CSV table of C-alpha atoms in Angstrom, one decimal:
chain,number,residue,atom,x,y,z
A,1,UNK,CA,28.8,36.4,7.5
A,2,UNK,CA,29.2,39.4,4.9
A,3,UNK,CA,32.7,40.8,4.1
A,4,UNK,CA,31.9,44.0,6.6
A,5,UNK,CA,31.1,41.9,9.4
A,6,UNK,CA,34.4,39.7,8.8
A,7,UNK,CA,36.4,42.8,8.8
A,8,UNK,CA,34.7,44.1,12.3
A,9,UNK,CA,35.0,40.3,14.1
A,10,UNK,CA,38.5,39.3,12.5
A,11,UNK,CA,40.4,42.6,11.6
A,12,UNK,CA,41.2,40.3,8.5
A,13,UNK,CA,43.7,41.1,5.5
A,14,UNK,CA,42.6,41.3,2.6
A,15,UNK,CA,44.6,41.1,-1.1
A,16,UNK,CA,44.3,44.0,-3.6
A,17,UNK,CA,45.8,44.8,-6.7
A,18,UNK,CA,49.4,43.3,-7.1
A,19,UNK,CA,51.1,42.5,-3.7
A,20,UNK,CA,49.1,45.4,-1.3
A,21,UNK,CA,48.1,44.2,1.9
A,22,UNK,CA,44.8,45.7,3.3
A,23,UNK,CA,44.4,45.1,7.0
A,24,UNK,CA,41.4,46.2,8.4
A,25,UNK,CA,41.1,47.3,12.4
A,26,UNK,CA,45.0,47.9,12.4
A,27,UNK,CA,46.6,50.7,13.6
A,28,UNK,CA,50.5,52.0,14.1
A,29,UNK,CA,51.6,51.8,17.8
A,30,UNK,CA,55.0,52.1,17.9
A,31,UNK,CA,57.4,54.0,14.5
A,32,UNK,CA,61.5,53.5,15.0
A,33,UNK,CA,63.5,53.8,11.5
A,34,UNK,CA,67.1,53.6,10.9
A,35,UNK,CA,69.2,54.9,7.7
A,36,UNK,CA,67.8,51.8,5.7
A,37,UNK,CA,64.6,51.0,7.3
A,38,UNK,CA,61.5,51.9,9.4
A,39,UNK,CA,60.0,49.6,11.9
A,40,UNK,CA,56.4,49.4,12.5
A,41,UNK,CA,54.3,48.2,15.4
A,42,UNK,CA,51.1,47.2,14.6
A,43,UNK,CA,48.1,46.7,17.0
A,44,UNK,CA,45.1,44.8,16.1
A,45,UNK,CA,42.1,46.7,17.9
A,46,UNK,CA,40.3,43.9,17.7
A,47,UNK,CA,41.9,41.4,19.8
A,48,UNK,CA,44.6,43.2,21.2
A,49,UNK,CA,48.1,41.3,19.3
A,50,UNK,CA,50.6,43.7,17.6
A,51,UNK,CA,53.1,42.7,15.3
A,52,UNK,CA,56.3,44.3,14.5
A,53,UNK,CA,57.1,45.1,10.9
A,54,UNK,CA,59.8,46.5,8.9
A,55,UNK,CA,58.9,48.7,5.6
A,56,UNK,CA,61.5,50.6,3.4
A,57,UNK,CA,59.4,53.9,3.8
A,58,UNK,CA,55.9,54.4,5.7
A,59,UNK,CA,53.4,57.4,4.5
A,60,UNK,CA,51.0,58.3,7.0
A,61,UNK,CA,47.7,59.8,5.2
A,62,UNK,CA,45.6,59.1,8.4
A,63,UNK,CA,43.7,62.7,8.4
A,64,UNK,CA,44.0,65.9,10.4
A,65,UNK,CA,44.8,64.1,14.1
A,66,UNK,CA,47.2,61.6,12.5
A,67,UNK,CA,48.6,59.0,14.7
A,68,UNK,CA,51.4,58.5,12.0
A,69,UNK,CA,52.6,61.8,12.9
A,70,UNK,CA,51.9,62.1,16.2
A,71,UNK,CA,54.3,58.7,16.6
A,72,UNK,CA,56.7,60.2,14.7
A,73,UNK,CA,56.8,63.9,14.5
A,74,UNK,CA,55.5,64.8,18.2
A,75,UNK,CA,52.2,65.9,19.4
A,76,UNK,CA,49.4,67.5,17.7
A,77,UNK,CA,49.2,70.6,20.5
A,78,UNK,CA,52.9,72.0,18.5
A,79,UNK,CA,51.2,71.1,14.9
A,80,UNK,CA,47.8,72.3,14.9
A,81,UNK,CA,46.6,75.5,14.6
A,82,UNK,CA,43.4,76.6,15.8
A,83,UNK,CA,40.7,78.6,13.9
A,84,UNK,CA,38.1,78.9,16.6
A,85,UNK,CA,35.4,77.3,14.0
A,86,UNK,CA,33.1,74.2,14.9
A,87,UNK,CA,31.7,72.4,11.6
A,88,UNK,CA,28.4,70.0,12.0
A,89,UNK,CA,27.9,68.2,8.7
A,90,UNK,CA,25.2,65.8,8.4
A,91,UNK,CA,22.5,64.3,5.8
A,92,UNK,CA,19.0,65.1,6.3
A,93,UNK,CA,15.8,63.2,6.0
A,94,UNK,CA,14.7,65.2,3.1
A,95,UNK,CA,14.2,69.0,1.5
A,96,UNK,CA,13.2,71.5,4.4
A,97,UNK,CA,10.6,73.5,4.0
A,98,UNK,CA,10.7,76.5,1.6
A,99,UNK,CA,13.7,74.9,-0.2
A,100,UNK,CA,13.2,72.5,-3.4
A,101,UNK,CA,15.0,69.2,-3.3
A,102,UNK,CA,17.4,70.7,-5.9
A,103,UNK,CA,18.0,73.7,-4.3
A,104,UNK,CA,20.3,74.4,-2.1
A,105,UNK,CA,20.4,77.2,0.1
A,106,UNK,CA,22.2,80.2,2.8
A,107,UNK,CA,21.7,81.2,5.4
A,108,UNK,CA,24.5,83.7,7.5
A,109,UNK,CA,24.8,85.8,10.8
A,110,UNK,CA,27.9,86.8,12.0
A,111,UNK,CA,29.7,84.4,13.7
A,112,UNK,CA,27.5,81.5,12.2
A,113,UNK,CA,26.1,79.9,9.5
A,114,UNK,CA,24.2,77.1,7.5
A,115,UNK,CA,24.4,75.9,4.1
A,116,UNK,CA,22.2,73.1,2.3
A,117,UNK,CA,23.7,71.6,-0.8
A,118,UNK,CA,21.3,69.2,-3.0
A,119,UNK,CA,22.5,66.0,-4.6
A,120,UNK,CA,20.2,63.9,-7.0
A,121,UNK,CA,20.9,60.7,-5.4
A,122,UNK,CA,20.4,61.3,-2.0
A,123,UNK,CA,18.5,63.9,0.2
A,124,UNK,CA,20.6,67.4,1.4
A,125,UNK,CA,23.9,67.4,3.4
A,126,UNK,CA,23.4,70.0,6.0
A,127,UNK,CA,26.8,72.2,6.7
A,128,UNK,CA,26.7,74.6,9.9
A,129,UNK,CA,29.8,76.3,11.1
A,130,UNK,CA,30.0,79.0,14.1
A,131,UNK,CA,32.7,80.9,15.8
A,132,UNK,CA,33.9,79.7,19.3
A,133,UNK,CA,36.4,81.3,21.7
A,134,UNK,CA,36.6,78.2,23.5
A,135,UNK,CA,36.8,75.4,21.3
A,136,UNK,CA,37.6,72.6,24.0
A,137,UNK,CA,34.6,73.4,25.4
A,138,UNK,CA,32.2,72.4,22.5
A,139,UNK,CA,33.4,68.9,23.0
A,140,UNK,CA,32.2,69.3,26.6
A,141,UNK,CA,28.7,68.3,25.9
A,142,UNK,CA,26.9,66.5,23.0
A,143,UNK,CA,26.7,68.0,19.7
A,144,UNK,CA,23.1,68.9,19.8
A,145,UNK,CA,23.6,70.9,22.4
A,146,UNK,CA,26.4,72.9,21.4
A,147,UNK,CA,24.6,73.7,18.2
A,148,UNK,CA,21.4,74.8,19.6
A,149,UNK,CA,23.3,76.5,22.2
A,150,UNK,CA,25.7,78.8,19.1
A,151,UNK,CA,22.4,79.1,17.1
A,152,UNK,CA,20.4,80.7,20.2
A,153,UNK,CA,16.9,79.0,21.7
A,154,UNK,CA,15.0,81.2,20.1
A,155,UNK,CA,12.7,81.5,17.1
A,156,UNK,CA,15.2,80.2,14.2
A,157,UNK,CA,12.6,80.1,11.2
A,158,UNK,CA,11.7,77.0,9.3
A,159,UNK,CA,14.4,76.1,7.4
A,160,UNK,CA,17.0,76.4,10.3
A,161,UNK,CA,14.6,75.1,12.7
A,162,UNK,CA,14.1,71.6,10.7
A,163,UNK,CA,17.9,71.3,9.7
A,164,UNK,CA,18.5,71.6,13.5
A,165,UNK,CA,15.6,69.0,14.5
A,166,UNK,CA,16.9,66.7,12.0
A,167,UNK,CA,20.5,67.0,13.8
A,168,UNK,CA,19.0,64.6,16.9
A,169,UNK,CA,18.6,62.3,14.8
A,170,UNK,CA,20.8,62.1,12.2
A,171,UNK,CA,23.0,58.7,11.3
A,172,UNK,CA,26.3,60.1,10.7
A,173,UNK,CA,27.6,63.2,11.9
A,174,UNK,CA,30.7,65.3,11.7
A,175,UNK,CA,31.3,67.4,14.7
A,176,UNK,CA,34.7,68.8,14.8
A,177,UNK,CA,36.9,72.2,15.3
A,178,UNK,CA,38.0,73.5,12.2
A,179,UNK,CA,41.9,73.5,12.4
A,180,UNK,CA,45.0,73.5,10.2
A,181,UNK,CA,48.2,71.3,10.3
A,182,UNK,CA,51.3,73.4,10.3
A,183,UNK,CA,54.8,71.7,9.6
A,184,UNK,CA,58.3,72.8,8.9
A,185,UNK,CA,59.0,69.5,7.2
A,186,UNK,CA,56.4,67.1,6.0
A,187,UNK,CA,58.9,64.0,5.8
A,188,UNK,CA,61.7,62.7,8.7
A,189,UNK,CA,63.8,60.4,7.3
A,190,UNK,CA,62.0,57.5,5.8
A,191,UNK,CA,58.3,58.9,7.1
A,192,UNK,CA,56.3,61.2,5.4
A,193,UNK,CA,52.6,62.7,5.8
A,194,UNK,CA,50.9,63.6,2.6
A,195,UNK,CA,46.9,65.1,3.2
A,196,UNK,CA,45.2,66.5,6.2
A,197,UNK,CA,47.8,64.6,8.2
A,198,UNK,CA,50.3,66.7,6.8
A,199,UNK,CA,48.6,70.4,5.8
A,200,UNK,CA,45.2,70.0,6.4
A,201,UNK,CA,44.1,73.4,3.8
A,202,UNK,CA,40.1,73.0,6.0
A,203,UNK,CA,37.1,72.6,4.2
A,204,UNK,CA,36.6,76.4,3.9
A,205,UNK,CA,39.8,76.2,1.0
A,206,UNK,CA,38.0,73.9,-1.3
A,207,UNK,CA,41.0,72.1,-2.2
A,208,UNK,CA,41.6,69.5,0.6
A,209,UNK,CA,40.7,66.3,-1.0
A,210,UNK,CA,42.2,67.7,-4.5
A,211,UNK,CA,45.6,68.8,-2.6
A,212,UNK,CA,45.5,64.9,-1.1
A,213,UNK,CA,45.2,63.4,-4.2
A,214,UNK,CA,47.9,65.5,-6.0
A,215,UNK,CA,50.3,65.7,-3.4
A,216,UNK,CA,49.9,61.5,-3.4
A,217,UNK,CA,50.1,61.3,-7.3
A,218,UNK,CA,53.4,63.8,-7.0
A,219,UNK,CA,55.1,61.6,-4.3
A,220,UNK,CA,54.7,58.6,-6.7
A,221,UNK,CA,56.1,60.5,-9.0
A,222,UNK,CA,59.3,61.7,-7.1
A,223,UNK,CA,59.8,58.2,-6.1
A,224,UNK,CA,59.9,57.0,-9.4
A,225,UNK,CA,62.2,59.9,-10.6
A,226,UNK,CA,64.7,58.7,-7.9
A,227,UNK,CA,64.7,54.8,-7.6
A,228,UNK,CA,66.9,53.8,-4.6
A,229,UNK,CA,67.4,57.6,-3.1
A,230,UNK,CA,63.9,58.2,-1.0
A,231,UNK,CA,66.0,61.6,0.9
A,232,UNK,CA,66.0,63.0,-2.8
A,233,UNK,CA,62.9,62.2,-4.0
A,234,UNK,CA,61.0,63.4,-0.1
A,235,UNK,CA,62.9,66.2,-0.8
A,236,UNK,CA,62.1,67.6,-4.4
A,237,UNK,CA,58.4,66.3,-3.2
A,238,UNK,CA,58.2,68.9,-0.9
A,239,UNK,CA,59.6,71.2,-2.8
A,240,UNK,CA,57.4,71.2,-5.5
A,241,UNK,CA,54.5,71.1,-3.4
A,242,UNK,CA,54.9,73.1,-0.6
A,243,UNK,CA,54.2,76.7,-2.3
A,244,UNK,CA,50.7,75.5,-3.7
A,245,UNK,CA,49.7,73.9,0.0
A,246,UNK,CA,50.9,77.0,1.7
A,247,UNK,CA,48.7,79.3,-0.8
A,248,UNK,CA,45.7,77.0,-0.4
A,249,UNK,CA,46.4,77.2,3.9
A,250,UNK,CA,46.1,81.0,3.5
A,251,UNK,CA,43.1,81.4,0.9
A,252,UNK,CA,41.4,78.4,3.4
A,253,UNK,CA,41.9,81.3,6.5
A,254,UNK,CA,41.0,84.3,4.3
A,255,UNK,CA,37.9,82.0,2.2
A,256,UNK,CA,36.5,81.6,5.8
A,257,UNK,CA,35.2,85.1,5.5
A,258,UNK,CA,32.7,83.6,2.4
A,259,UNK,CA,31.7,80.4,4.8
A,260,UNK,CA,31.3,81.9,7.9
A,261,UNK,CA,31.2,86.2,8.5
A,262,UNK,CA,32.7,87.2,11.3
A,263,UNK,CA,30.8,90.7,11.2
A,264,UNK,CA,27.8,92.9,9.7
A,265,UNK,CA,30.8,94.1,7.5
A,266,UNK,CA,31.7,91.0,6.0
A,267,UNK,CA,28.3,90.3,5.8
A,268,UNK,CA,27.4,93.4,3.7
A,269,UNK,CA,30.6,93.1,1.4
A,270,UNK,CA,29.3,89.3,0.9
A,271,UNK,CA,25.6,90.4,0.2
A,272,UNK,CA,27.2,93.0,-2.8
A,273,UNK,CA,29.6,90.6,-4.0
A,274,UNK,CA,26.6,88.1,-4.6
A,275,UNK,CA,24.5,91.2,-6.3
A,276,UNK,CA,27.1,92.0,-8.3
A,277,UNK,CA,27.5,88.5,-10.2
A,278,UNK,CA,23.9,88.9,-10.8
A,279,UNK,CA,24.3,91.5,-12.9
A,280,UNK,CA,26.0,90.4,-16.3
A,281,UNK,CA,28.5,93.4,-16.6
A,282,UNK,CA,29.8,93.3,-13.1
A,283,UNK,CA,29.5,89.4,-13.4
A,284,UNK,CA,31.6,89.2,-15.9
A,285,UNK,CA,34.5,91.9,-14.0
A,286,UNK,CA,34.4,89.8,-11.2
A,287,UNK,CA,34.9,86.8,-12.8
A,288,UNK,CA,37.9,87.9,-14.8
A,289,UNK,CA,39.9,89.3,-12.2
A,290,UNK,CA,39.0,85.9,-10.0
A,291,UNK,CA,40.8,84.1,-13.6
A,292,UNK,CA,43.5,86.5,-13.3
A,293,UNK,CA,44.0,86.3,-9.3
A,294,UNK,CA,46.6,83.9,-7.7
A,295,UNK,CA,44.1,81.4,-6.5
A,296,UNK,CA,43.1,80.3,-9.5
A,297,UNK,CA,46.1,79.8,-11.4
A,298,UNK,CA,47.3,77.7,-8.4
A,299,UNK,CA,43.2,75.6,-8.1
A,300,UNK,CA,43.8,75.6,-11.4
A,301,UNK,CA,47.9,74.0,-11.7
A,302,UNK,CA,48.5,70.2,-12.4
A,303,UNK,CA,50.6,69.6,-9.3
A,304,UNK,CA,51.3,65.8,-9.8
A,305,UNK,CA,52.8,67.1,-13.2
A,306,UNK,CA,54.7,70.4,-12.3
């Protein structure tokens, strides 16, 4: 039996670096803490035993629906915020027509959108994005037919045509609502939520998997700084990092405008933009006042070492 399957059948542990646990088809069930402890329920998915546990401090980094905070800062409906966006992301079988295999390529209505980035080790990822006013609804049906449905039946040209085909067929596929996590306090007591599970910038911000990694690397940090006093160190944490998350929340709202137009106005100012850093002296304008602009000194900041 290979490791993967042992993992599935078992929901083993396994040993990494040091004294770290890895438990494999475990999840949280139950999250009570005290002044000098938290305790843990653990449910095996597998077979169905739990196990009670007690850990000096628990960080939930379990994405955008989190059960880590949902167990222990309430429901997603009073965290989440909506931006009425549905993302499919997906591989495809190989180039589309018209496009080279190390092209990548645009296309944008109002509303909605595809993108097609190239790798060199693997065919394009496929990225389409479209407004929704009723974004429980696009979860009423399958994906496919939501898509087609926001794309329209009718003549959608080659490119969009096979990038929709391939979506029938595709082996992994990321159908969600586009939404951001919005919290007064990222940390209660002796839990605390670092990534998606705790700000959740959306793909349309660049920065999610970067703000993740720092915002981990900076907690490590903090904890270090202040051996034996987790309140202090949660609490400088956060208050280092919560200026750059909340600028990288509201460029991720604003950047949306790049991704996905919501008019012929955006559309137009988008088209002129993209003229305009073909031209080397309005290239080279634009790009200085991006250097200069808020967004990139903070894309730009070594959080783990401010």
């Amino acid at each position: 039996m290979d490791d993967a399957a042992w993992r599935h059948r078992t929901g083993g542990l396994r040993q990494a670096a040091g004294d770290v646990d890895i438990r494999y088809s475990t999840v949280p069930a139950r999250i009570k803490q005290d002044a000098e402890g938290v305790d843990v329920t653990l449910a095996n998915t597998v077979d169905g035993t739990s196990v009670t546990e007690r850990f000096d401090l628990v960080v939930g980094a379990d994405g955008l629906r989190s059960t880590v905070r949902q167990l222990a800062f309430g429901p997603h409906e009073k965290l989440l915020r909506r931006l009425n966006y549905i993302v499919a992301a997906y591989q495809l079988r190989g180039p589309v027509s018209d496009v080279a295999s190390d092209d990548g390529a645009i296309l944008l209505e109002p509303d909605r959108s595809m993108w097609i980035f190239p790798f060199a080790d693997h065919p394009p990822t496929v990225l389409l994005s479209y407004r929704t006013d009723d974004v429980d609804a696009e979860f009423s049906a399958s994906p496919t037919e939501r898509v087609r449905a926001a794309f329209g039946r009718g003549p959608t040209g080659r490119a969009l045509g096979e990038a929709l085909d391939a979506l029938e067929s595709a082996d992994d596929l990321l159908f969600d609502s586009v939404e951001q996590v919005h919290m007064d306090r990222w940390h209660r007591g002796r839990v605390v939520l670092v990534g998606d599970s705790a700000w959740c910038v959306t793909l349309y911000a660049g920065m999610g998997a970067s703000a993740g990694l720092a915002g981990a690397d900076l907690l490590g940090t903090m904890l270090d700084s202040h051996p034996g006093n987790v309140g202090r160190a949660l609490a400088e944490w956060e208050h280092v990092l919560r200026p750059y998350v909340e600028h990288y929340q509201h460029n991720g709202a604003q950047q949306r405008k790049f991704f996905v137009p919501a008019n012929r106005l955006q559309l137009a100012i988008r088209k002129v933009m993209t003229k305009g850093m073909r031209t080397p002296v309005t290239s080279r304008v634009i790009r200085r006042l991006q250097a200069k602009s808020k967004t990139a000194r903070f894309k730009e900041m070594d959080i783990a070492r401010a």
